[in-house]
Amino acid sequence: MISLSSSWHMFVFILVMGSRAFALDTYIAAVYEHPVILAKNASQLVSSAEALKLMNKNIDILEEAITSAANQGAHIIVTPEDGIYGFGFTRETFFPYLEDIPDPQVNWIPCIDPERFGPSPVQERLSCLARHNSIYVVANIGDKKPCNSSDLKCPKDGRYQYNTNVVFNSDGKLVARYHKSNLFMIEQLLYDSPEEPELVTFETSFGKFGLFTCFDILFHDPAVTLISNLHVDTILFPTAWMNVLPHLTAVEFHSAWAMGMRVNFLAANIHRPSLNMTGSGIYGPDGSRTYHYDLKTLNGRLLVAELDSQPSRSPSYLPSLNWNLYASAMEPFTQDHNFTGFIFFDEYTFSELTKEAGNLTVCQKGLCCHLSYKMTEKHEDEHYVLGAFDGLHVVEGEYYLQVCTLLKCRSTDLQTCGDSVTTAHTHFDSFSLSGTFSTNYVFPEVLLSGVQLAPGEFQVLSDGRLMSQNRTSQPVLTVTLFGRWYEKDPPHPYTHHIIF
Ligand SMILES: *[C@@H]1O[C@H](CO)[C@@H](O)[C@H](O)[C@H]1NC(C)=O
Ligand SMILES: *[C@@H]1O[C@H](CO)[C@@H](O)[C@H](O)[C@H]1NC(C)=O
Ligand SMILES: *[C@@H]1O[C@H](CO)[C@@H](O)[C@H](O)[C@H]1NC(C)=O
Ligand SMILES: *[C@@H]1O[C@H](CO)[C@@H](O)[C@H](O)[C@H]1NC(C)=O
Ligand SMILES: *[C@@H]1O[C@H](CO)[C@@H](O)[C@H](O)[C@H]1NC(C)=O
Ligand SMILES: *[C@@H]1O[C@H](CO)[C@@H](O)[C@H](O)[C@H]1NC(C)=O
């Protein structure tokens, strides 16, 4: 007994020592916002050689970013969705861009053994970039899997085509492959969804990682499950994100998701101002470490920043968070002058902030939103409203929302409240926003004039209040609690109608 027990202790001791000896408390992350080079005519079928030529042009640019990130000590770099071939394809014209990407269990370093699974020039090159620079490389490419009539779901053209994230570790080994679940509208014309959402994670000496792609962020699976069941520390997020104000601009929503889910989040977006695609960042649970938003130039941008390997062990980590605790316990403030208006096709109940300082409640269905605020100075030519929405959003995807929002109206006409607006003049000395949410998945957003984030200027309390720390450094565009009530989503949220 004694010898058994002591050897067990020794085993535990070695394990603990082992993990201490190798684990890093912090690591350096990089993301690259890439001005992707598009095919001249994506609806025209090209040869595999032609397709590879375009992809190599994009990888040439990614190579500079990867090398530069490695030189700055980065352990991992994320590159954007569609960053290697662009977009605009049909199912047929996309085919020459695809490679067969094996399950990482095969234990493969394409850089050393490129022909093992047939021609894989893109995987080979990405693997070599990771290996030669000793850095984890995250990229988004297309996977093809042949199928036949023995599979009743096999598409007519005899293959599945997947929007796929791959990760090569610092030896160049393929360590993760994730097929996107929640395809955005026209993507369904060229890609297939996996039958079940895939939960893809991998462990490193600098924490546990999980990955998903772009539109996936709005749905429960796999995004939420990676955190609530698999306890990943950092999400890797390639995206091709078109900004929508006031609530769904990339830097705003992605940083809010990191804070609401209390996880690190590495978001790499395409850079294409003509399509409103910009906004990449390195986000921790307590705010942005660095981010980039630029509609003015056509340049790419590499971001590098340090993060905690395991944010749940940091002293600032909230052990528990109940989003409706404060709001449900308090007496509602006065409610008057309600009117309705639209934000991104959703009908909100609004109430105007008529005074320089005040307390206000607005309700819709089961959701009441409470705001206490003090403006530094009330500008007569700027109108702000408090809004509540409790309902199913049905345009460009179906998902159930509960939202409390303070926002600036586009003009003094209250009909414009909820329209896209990018600048403001009104500073706030303080704000405190809370809501009687029926969900515990709420993403806190603060967006300032010029579409800027406000790291360190606000905090979330464990009772669900979103509070300013101090006078805002820039005038305010919006302060929002963006809640997702996943249980109320229609079934199979990731197979919705195509809307043009
Ligand atoms: C692109 O290619 C398609 C198919 O070959 C053709 O019908 C279309 O006219 C082309 N568009 C342009 C702008 O060249
Ligand atoms: C059909 O596909 C399955 C699995 O992909 C394969 O094992 C089988 O040989 C194929 N059958 C034919 C007739 O190609
Ligand atoms: C980009 O965003 C602006 C402001 O929200 C909007 O007016 C414009 O139509 C958008 N452009 C595209 C291509 O979606
Ligand atoms: C505003 O909304 C609340 C809750 O929906 C309602 O009780 C109140 O009567 C409304 N006030 C006005 C002026 O419409
Ligand atoms: C808002 O309510 C708080 C108490 O919740 C009170 O201290 C404060 O004076 C009120 N502010 C205004 C402007 O009514
Ligand atoms: C708030 O702002 C004041 C004046 O700028 C400054 O003195 C104070 O340190 C700030 N407090 C915090 C918590 O940032």
XYZ file of C-alpha atoms and ligand atoms in Angstrom:
584
model
C 0.000 0.000 0.000
C 2.644 2.427 1.086
C 4.861 1.925 -1.899
C 1.884 2.164 -4.240
C 0.736 5.380 -2.639
C 4.163 6.998 -2.653
C 4.780 6.132 -6.266
C 1.384 7.661 -7.064
C 2.500 10.803 -5.246
C 5.742 10.781 -7.155
C 3.804 10.476 -10.399
C 1.617 13.462 -9.470
C 4.674 15.411 -8.361
C 6.424 14.803 -11.687
C 3.289 15.773 -13.594
C 2.955 19.030 -11.677
C 6.653 19.817 -11.981
C 6.500 18.900 -15.631
C 3.635 21.214 -16.414
C 5.223 24.048 -14.371
C 8.521 23.585 -16.130
C 6.988 23.937 -19.570
C 3.960 26.179 -19.146
C 4.210 29.876 -19.919
C 2.190 32.388 -17.902
C 1.907 34.690 -20.885
C 2.507 34.446 -24.600
C 2.769 36.721 -27.594
C -0.050 36.626 -30.116
C -0.170 38.093 -33.611
C -2.986 38.685 -36.092
C -2.666 39.994 -39.633
C -5.319 42.097 -41.392
C -4.761 41.176 -45.013
C -5.733 43.125 -48.163
C -6.456 39.924 -50.065
C -5.704 39.808 -53.790
C -8.852 38.566 -55.563
C -9.196 36.446 -58.687
C -9.672 38.612 -61.790
C -12.985 36.923 -62.489
C -14.045 34.481 -59.794
C -16.974 33.197 -61.858
C -14.581 31.906 -64.508
C -13.148 28.385 -64.186
C -9.319 28.368 -64.085
C -6.694 25.590 -64.058
C -5.167 24.332 -60.804
C -1.888 25.995 -61.846
C -3.657 29.326 -62.306
C -5.413 28.935 -58.944
C -2.119 28.125 -57.218
C -0.510 31.206 -58.782
C -3.114 33.470 -57.154
C -2.857 31.674 -53.815
C 0.944 31.979 -53.865
C 0.639 35.736 -54.430
C -1.426 35.998 -51.261
C 0.858 33.641 -49.325
C 3.835 35.839 -50.372
C 2.198 38.684 -48.426
C 1.236 36.447 -45.503
C 4.849 35.213 -45.437
C 6.115 38.732 -44.701
C 3.617 39.048 -41.833
C 4.493 35.602 -40.432
C 8.240 36.312 -40.567
C 7.795 39.713 -38.984
C 5.565 38.309 -36.214
C 8.138 35.582 -35.473
C 10.898 38.202 -35.330
C 8.835 40.059 -32.731
C 8.669 36.918 -30.596
C 5.106 35.863 -31.442
C 4.190 32.267 -30.558
C 1.178 32.166 -32.871
C -0.254 34.154 -35.786
C -3.813 34.162 -37.156
C -4.547 35.094 -40.786
C -8.039 35.896 -42.156
C -10.835 33.784 -43.589
C -10.636 33.771 -47.426
C -7.160 35.301 -47.008
C -5.490 32.953 -49.503
C -7.966 32.857 -52.416
C -10.524 35.639 -51.799
C -14.211 35.304 -52.584
C -16.871 35.562 -55.292
C -16.591 31.956 -56.557
C -19.242 29.473 -57.571
C -19.078 25.864 -56.423
C -17.435 24.862 -59.719
C -14.953 27.718 -60.061
C -13.802 27.244 -56.476
C -12.829 23.601 -57.011
C -9.274 24.214 -58.372
C -8.408 26.048 -55.147
C -9.189 23.073 -52.881
C -6.819 20.574 -51.284
C -7.594 17.360 -49.431
C -6.843 18.230 -45.797
C -6.398 15.099 -43.657
C -7.527 14.624 -40.062
C -4.623 15.917 -37.912
C -4.508 12.520 -36.174
C -2.417 11.273 -39.125
C 0.520 13.132 -37.592
C 1.746 14.934 -40.682
C 4.369 17.602 -41.334
C 3.657 18.607 -44.950
C 6.942 20.524 -45.107
C 8.901 17.246 -44.739
C 6.489 14.869 -46.484
C 4.502 17.003 -48.959
C 3.178 14.230 -51.253
C 1.833 11.903 -48.552
C -1.811 12.815 -49.220
C -1.615 13.850 -52.864
C -0.760 17.305 -54.164
C -0.859 19.781 -51.235
C 1.245 22.784 -52.244
C -0.651 25.259 -50.036
C -0.453 23.070 -46.920
C 3.216 22.415 -47.685
C 4.019 26.097 -47.899
C 2.092 27.018 -44.716
C 3.750 24.135 -42.859
C 7.214 25.299 -43.968
C 6.443 28.893 -42.920
C 5.492 27.629 -39.449
C 8.497 25.320 -39.207
C 11.141 27.690 -40.555
C 9.916 30.553 -38.342
C 9.132 28.386 -35.269
C 5.651 29.843 -34.940
C 2.111 28.416 -34.915
C 0.375 29.453 -38.147
C -3.436 29.636 -38.406
C -4.866 29.921 -41.925
C -8.160 29.434 -43.752
C -8.226 27.241 -46.863
C -10.658 24.988 -48.728
C -10.975 21.254 -48.054
C -12.452 18.746 -50.528
C -13.751 15.310 -49.612
C -14.970 12.982 -52.370
C -18.220 11.130 -51.756
C -20.588 8.884 -53.763
C -24.102 7.508 -53.809
C -23.334 5.263 -50.794
C -23.758 8.551 -48.880
C -27.312 9.866 -49.370
C -26.237 13.433 -48.580
C -23.394 13.467 -51.098
C -23.753 16.574 -53.318
C -24.452 15.976 -57.022
C -20.885 16.846 -58.020
C -19.515 13.993 -55.886
C -17.644 15.965 -53.272
C -18.005 18.008 -50.117
C -16.338 21.428 -50.120
C -15.549 22.932 -46.716
C -14.493 26.370 -45.519
C -11.634 25.190 -43.314
C -9.258 26.582 -40.703
C -5.935 24.797 -40.345
C -3.245 25.164 -37.683
C 0.407 24.157 -38.139
C 2.497 24.061 -34.971
C 6.016 25.462 -34.704
C 7.430 22.206 -36.158
C 5.124 22.558 -39.154
C 2.850 19.695 -38.057
C -0.866 19.912 -38.848
C -2.464 20.083 -35.366
C -5.998 21.308 -36.077
C -8.563 21.260 -38.879
C -11.944 22.936 -38.425
C -14.800 22.928 -40.975
C -17.011 26.016 -40.616
C -20.552 25.231 -39.461
C -22.518 28.449 -39.772
C -22.171 29.457 -43.412
C -23.105 33.042 -44.199
C -25.778 33.362 -46.906
C -24.057 33.153 -50.324
C -21.343 30.891 -48.880
C -23.892 28.097 -49.107
C -23.482 28.254 -52.881
C -19.938 26.916 -52.705
C -19.438 25.233 -49.348
C -21.070 22.398 -47.420
C -21.568 22.409 -43.640
C -20.357 19.439 -41.633
C -23.253 17.301 -40.407
C -22.547 18.259 -36.784
C -20.652 21.322 -35.564
C -17.020 20.304 -34.953
C -15.357 21.009 -31.601
C -11.687 21.461 -32.454
C -9.093 22.211 -29.768
C -5.380 21.736 -29.212
C -3.064 22.154 -26.234
C 0.173 24.111 -26.142
C 2.633 25.188 -23.448
C 0.829 28.556 -23.581
C -2.749 27.409 -23.053
C -5.602 25.516 -24.669
C -6.886 26.784 -28.022
C -10.161 26.374 -29.897
C -11.206 27.655 -33.291
C -14.191 28.746 -35.315
C -14.855 31.082 -38.218
C -16.648 34.391 -38.825
C -20.477 33.896 -38.753
C -20.029 31.002 -36.268
C -19.597 33.666 -33.570
C -23.336 34.417 -33.549
C -24.391 30.850 -32.693
C -24.105 28.465 -29.769
C -22.253 25.674 -31.533
C -19.379 25.267 -31.661
C -18.487 28.698 -30.234
C -20.030 28.607 -26.753
C -19.467 24.878 -26.226
C -15.714 25.299 -26.768
C -15.669 27.538 -23.722
C -18.368 26.149 -21.423
C -17.569 22.443 -21.955
C -14.010 22.324 -23.249
C -12.630 25.307 -21.301
C -10.341 26.741 -23.963
C -8.237 29.772 -23.015
C -7.985 31.396 -26.430
C -10.231 31.406 -29.505
C -8.586 31.640 -32.938
C -10.903 33.488 -35.289
C -10.212 33.944 -38.994
C -12.942 36.176 -40.426
C -14.062 38.123 -43.515
C -16.306 40.504 -41.598
C -18.422 43.274 -43.136
C -19.062 45.908 -40.503
C -22.602 46.840 -39.520
C -23.143 49.710 -37.066
C -24.200 50.226 -34.359
C -23.793 46.729 -32.865
C -22.027 44.427 -35.311
C -18.817 46.179 -36.226
C -15.872 43.769 -36.081
C -13.682 45.318 -33.364
C -16.722 46.155 -31.242
C -18.470 42.788 -31.399
C -15.378 40.574 -31.233
C -13.925 42.398 -28.210
C -17.361 42.222 -26.541
C -17.587 38.482 -27.174
C -14.173 37.982 -25.527
C -15.341 39.957 -22.508
C -18.765 38.290 -22.244
C -17.310 34.776 -22.613
C -14.263 35.685 -20.504
C -11.752 34.280 -22.964
C -8.839 35.474 -25.122
C -9.823 36.112 -28.726
C -7.543 36.535 -31.760
C -9.479 38.029 -34.683
C -7.899 38.459 -38.124
C -10.072 40.203 -40.721
C -9.721 40.839 -44.440
C -8.831 44.449 -45.252
C -11.149 45.774 -47.956
C -12.628 49.190 -47.161
C -14.897 49.204 -50.244
C -16.791 46.280 -48.664
C -16.597 47.703 -45.107
C -14.155 44.932 -44.229
C -11.693 46.094 -41.594
C -11.236 45.477 -37.905
C -8.826 42.986 -36.362
C -7.632 42.659 -32.811
C -6.075 40.836 -29.904
C -8.620 40.810 -27.092
C -8.504 39.611 -23.490
C -11.478 39.107 -21.138
C -10.878 42.554 -19.656
C -10.588 44.409 -22.955
C -8.597 44.954 -26.115
C -4.793 44.628 -25.994
C -4.481 46.093 -29.466
C -6.817 46.502 -32.427
C -6.914 47.993 -35.892
C -9.749 49.747 -37.746
C -8.948 51.583 -40.960
C -11.336 52.541 -43.751
C -8.898 55.107 -45.196
C -5.941 53.139 -46.562
C -5.544 49.935 -48.557
C -2.681 48.651 -46.392
C -2.486 45.444 -44.414
C -1.555 45.566 -40.736
C 0.237 43.180 -38.392
C -0.773 43.394 -34.708
C 1.298 41.843 -31.922
C 0.455 41.774 -28.201
C 0.950 39.785 -25.025
C -1.867 37.769 -23.403
C -2.283 35.604 -20.307
C -1.965 31.938 -21.275
C -4.813 31.046 -18.901
C -6.983 34.110 -18.302
C -9.181 32.185 -15.833
C -6.208 32.200 -13.436
C -5.697 35.961 -13.600
C -6.607 37.992 -10.471
C -8.949 40.218 -12.501
C -11.006 37.239 -13.758
C -14.637 37.308 -12.541
C -15.316 33.867 -11.059
C -19.057 34.250 -11.638
C -21.229 36.663 -13.531
C -25.002 36.935 -13.356
C -26.242 39.257 -16.063
C -29.624 40.088 -14.519
C -28.804 40.160 -10.807
C -28.722 43.937 -10.389
C -31.470 44.767 -12.887
C -33.979 42.228 -11.552
C -33.564 43.343 -7.958
C -34.050 47.088 -8.506
C -37.207 49.222 -8.826
C -37.536 50.368 -12.466
C -36.848 54.052 -13.138
C -39.524 56.241 -14.709
C -40.636 55.204 -18.191
C -42.062 57.808 -20.517
C -42.129 58.990 -24.134
C -41.626 55.534 -25.596
C -41.399 55.254 -29.365
C -40.322 52.558 -31.789
C -37.459 52.508 -34.265
C -35.287 50.055 -36.142
C -31.752 48.793 -35.686
C -30.579 46.426 -38.455
C -34.223 45.499 -39.222
C -35.148 44.831 -35.568
C -37.969 46.911 -34.041
C -36.750 48.475 -30.772
C -38.560 50.369 -28.033
C -36.694 53.649 -27.496
C -36.768 56.456 -24.952
C -34.821 59.687 -25.372
C -32.193 60.959 -22.917
C -33.786 64.395 -22.634
C -31.711 65.692 -19.724
C -27.997 66.105 -19.118
C -28.164 63.469 -16.367
C -30.825 61.002 -15.400
C -32.198 57.567 -14.697
C -34.249 55.787 -17.330
C -35.945 52.429 -17.887
C -37.180 51.042 -21.214
C -38.884 47.680 -21.560
C -39.857 45.358 -24.399
C -41.518 41.990 -23.767
C -39.579 40.340 -20.935
C -36.592 42.664 -21.055
C -36.254 45.893 -19.050
C -33.140 48.008 -19.540
C -32.021 50.440 -16.850
C -29.648 53.326 -17.445
C -28.107 55.855 -15.070
C -26.008 58.452 -16.873
C -24.385 61.830 -16.731
C -23.305 63.600 -19.901
C -20.372 65.994 -19.563
C -22.414 68.522 -21.521
C -25.739 68.182 -23.350
C -25.437 69.189 -27.018
C -28.765 70.350 -28.467
C -27.817 69.037 -31.916
C -27.179 65.472 -30.710
C -29.847 63.044 -29.553
C -29.237 59.861 -27.570
C -31.758 57.133 -26.809
C -31.997 54.094 -24.586
C -33.395 51.106 -26.477
C -34.648 47.608 -25.687
C -35.169 44.673 -28.054
C -36.396 41.192 -27.152
C -37.065 39.145 -30.274
C -35.930 36.975 -33.158
C -33.654 38.689 -35.670
C -34.495 37.335 -39.147
C -32.367 39.178 -41.724
C -29.048 37.628 -42.870
C -29.485 34.756 -40.431
C -32.001 33.953 -37.712
C -30.978 34.394 -34.113
C -32.810 35.431 -30.944
C -31.610 38.659 -29.299
C -32.089 40.509 -26.037
C -30.390 43.889 -26.335
C -30.120 46.954 -24.102
C -28.508 49.871 -25.887
C -27.635 53.501 -25.390
C -26.844 55.077 -28.742
C -26.474 58.312 -30.640
C -29.118 58.973 -33.308
C -27.869 59.827 -36.805
C -29.582 63.228 -36.750
C -31.905 65.252 -34.518
C -34.808 63.464 -36.243
C -35.693 60.632 -33.848
C -36.589 58.486 -36.884
C -32.829 58.127 -37.499
C -32.110 56.462 -34.143
C -30.465 53.110 -34.909
C -29.024 54.208 -38.265
C -25.305 53.875 -38.852
C -23.335 56.807 -37.376
C -19.563 57.038 -36.898
C -18.888 60.339 -35.113
C -20.242 62.173 -32.057
C -19.477 65.153 -29.796
C -21.011 64.129 -26.480
C -18.759 62.838 -23.709
C -20.242 60.991 -20.756
C -18.934 61.523 -17.219
C -20.573 58.262 -16.222
C -22.947 55.530 -17.335
C -24.322 52.360 -15.797
C -26.396 50.005 -17.970
C -28.126 46.792 -16.898
C -30.995 44.577 -18.057
C -33.328 41.835 -16.858
C -31.831 39.282 -19.247
C -33.232 35.758 -19.557
C -29.883 34.564 -20.903
C -26.450 34.532 -19.342
C -24.770 35.123 -22.716
C -24.406 38.873 -22.953
C -21.668 40.766 -24.798
C -20.786 44.238 -23.460
C -19.992 46.814 -26.151
C -18.658 50.355 -25.779
C -17.915 52.185 -29.023
C -16.575 55.738 -29.163
C -16.488 58.393 -31.884
C -14.465 57.333 -34.920
C -15.385 53.657 -34.317
C -12.842 53.369 -31.501
C -12.813 50.957 -28.570
C -12.460 52.086 -24.968
C -10.195 49.545 -23.227
C -9.805 50.261 -19.528
C -12.597 52.858 -19.534
C -15.423 50.573 -18.468
C -15.979 47.351 -16.560
C -18.535 44.649 -16.011
C -19.538 43.884 -12.416
C -20.483 40.367 -11.316
C -24.097 41.575 -10.834
C -24.343 42.357 -14.565
C -23.837 46.131 -14.615
C -21.814 47.640 -17.461
C -20.232 50.710 -15.842
C -17.922 53.498 -16.889
C -14.723 53.841 -14.874
C -14.311 57.508 -15.658
C -15.224 60.220 -18.150
C -15.007 58.703 -21.658
C -11.827 59.593 -23.574
C -13.869 60.221 -26.755
C -17.530 61.062 -27.372
C -19.875 58.081 -27.233
C -21.474 56.263 -30.201
C -22.994 53.387 -28.242
C -22.955 51.523 -24.930
C -24.683 48.163 -25.356
C -25.433 44.875 -23.662
C -25.903 42.531 -26.624
C -27.559 39.344 -25.358
C -28.021 36.087 -27.250
C -30.833 33.807 -26.066
C -29.720 30.633 -27.862
C -32.551 28.426 -26.540
C -35.044 30.564 -28.493
C -33.239 30.136 -31.826
C -35.121 28.210 -34.518
C -33.771 24.655 -34.998
C -30.588 24.274 -37.074
C -29.645 27.942 -37.009
C -26.838 27.296 -39.473
C -29.096 26.191 -42.331
C -31.103 29.325 -43.021
C -32.522 30.774 -46.220
C -30.416 32.524 -48.766
C -31.345 36.198 -49.008
C -29.886 38.518 -51.600
C -16.433 36.368 -65.907
O -16.517 35.061 -66.392
C -17.822 34.641 -66.717
C -17.775 33.139 -67.053
O -16.744 32.880 -67.965
C -18.346 35.492 -67.860
O -19.663 35.117 -68.200
C -18.327 36.951 -67.431
O -18.679 37.785 -68.505
C -16.939 37.355 -66.940
N -17.014 38.674 -66.358
C -16.120 39.616 -66.650
C -16.302 40.935 -65.975
O -15.211 39.441 -67.419
C -17.941 5.222 -52.176
O -17.282 5.912 -51.120
C -16.863 5.086 -50.069
C -16.331 5.969 -48.950
O -16.010 7.235 -49.398
C -15.812 4.128 -50.598
O -15.371 3.280 -49.554
C -16.407 3.304 -51.728
O -15.401 2.506 -52.306
C -17.004 4.214 -52.793
N -17.729 3.401 -53.764
C -17.592 3.586 -55.062
C -18.448 2.740 -55.932
O -16.833 4.431 -55.529
C -20.506 50.455 -45.580
O -21.038 51.060 -44.419
C -21.649 52.316 -44.656
C -22.015 52.905 -43.330
O -22.603 51.930 -42.507
C -22.849 52.117 -45.580
O -23.446 53.361 -45.852
C -22.366 51.475 -46.873
O -23.469 51.154 -47.675
C -21.599 50.192 -46.587
N -21.010 49.679 -47.818
C -21.148 48.430 -48.218
C -20.444 48.057 -49.472
O -21.814 47.607 -47.597
C -43.450 52.943 -21.953
O -43.302 51.546 -21.869
C -43.718 50.980 -20.639
C -43.385 49.516 -20.630
O -43.607 48.919 -21.878
C -45.197 51.251 -20.412
O -45.581 50.722 -19.175
C -45.412 52.729 -20.428
O -46.762 53.005 -20.291
C -44.886 53.335 -21.723
N -45.012 54.784 -21.684
C -45.534 55.488 -22.681
C -45.601 56.964 -22.492
O -45.899 54.971 -23.697
C -30.524 58.438 -10.288
O -30.772 57.473 -9.283
C -29.819 57.457 -8.236
C -30.192 56.358 -7.269
O -30.356 55.142 -7.974
C -29.803 58.798 -7.535
O -28.777 58.818 -6.570
C -29.540 59.915 -8.561
O -29.676 61.179 -7.938
C -30.505 59.840 -9.707
N -30.087 60.811 -10.713
C -30.901 61.667 -11.293
C -30.294 62.676 -12.210
O -32.104 61.629 -11.108
C -10.323 59.641 -13.862
O -9.970 60.889 -14.450
C -9.365 61.789 -13.553
C -9.203 63.122 -14.284
O -8.750 62.903 -15.602
C -8.048 61.209 -13.067
O -7.445 62.092 -12.157
C -8.312 59.853 -12.410
O -7.111 59.245 -12.048
C -9.071 58.934 -13.335
N -9.454 57.724 -12.637
C -9.343 56.520 -13.158
C -9.818 55.375 -12.315
O -8.895 56.333 -14.275
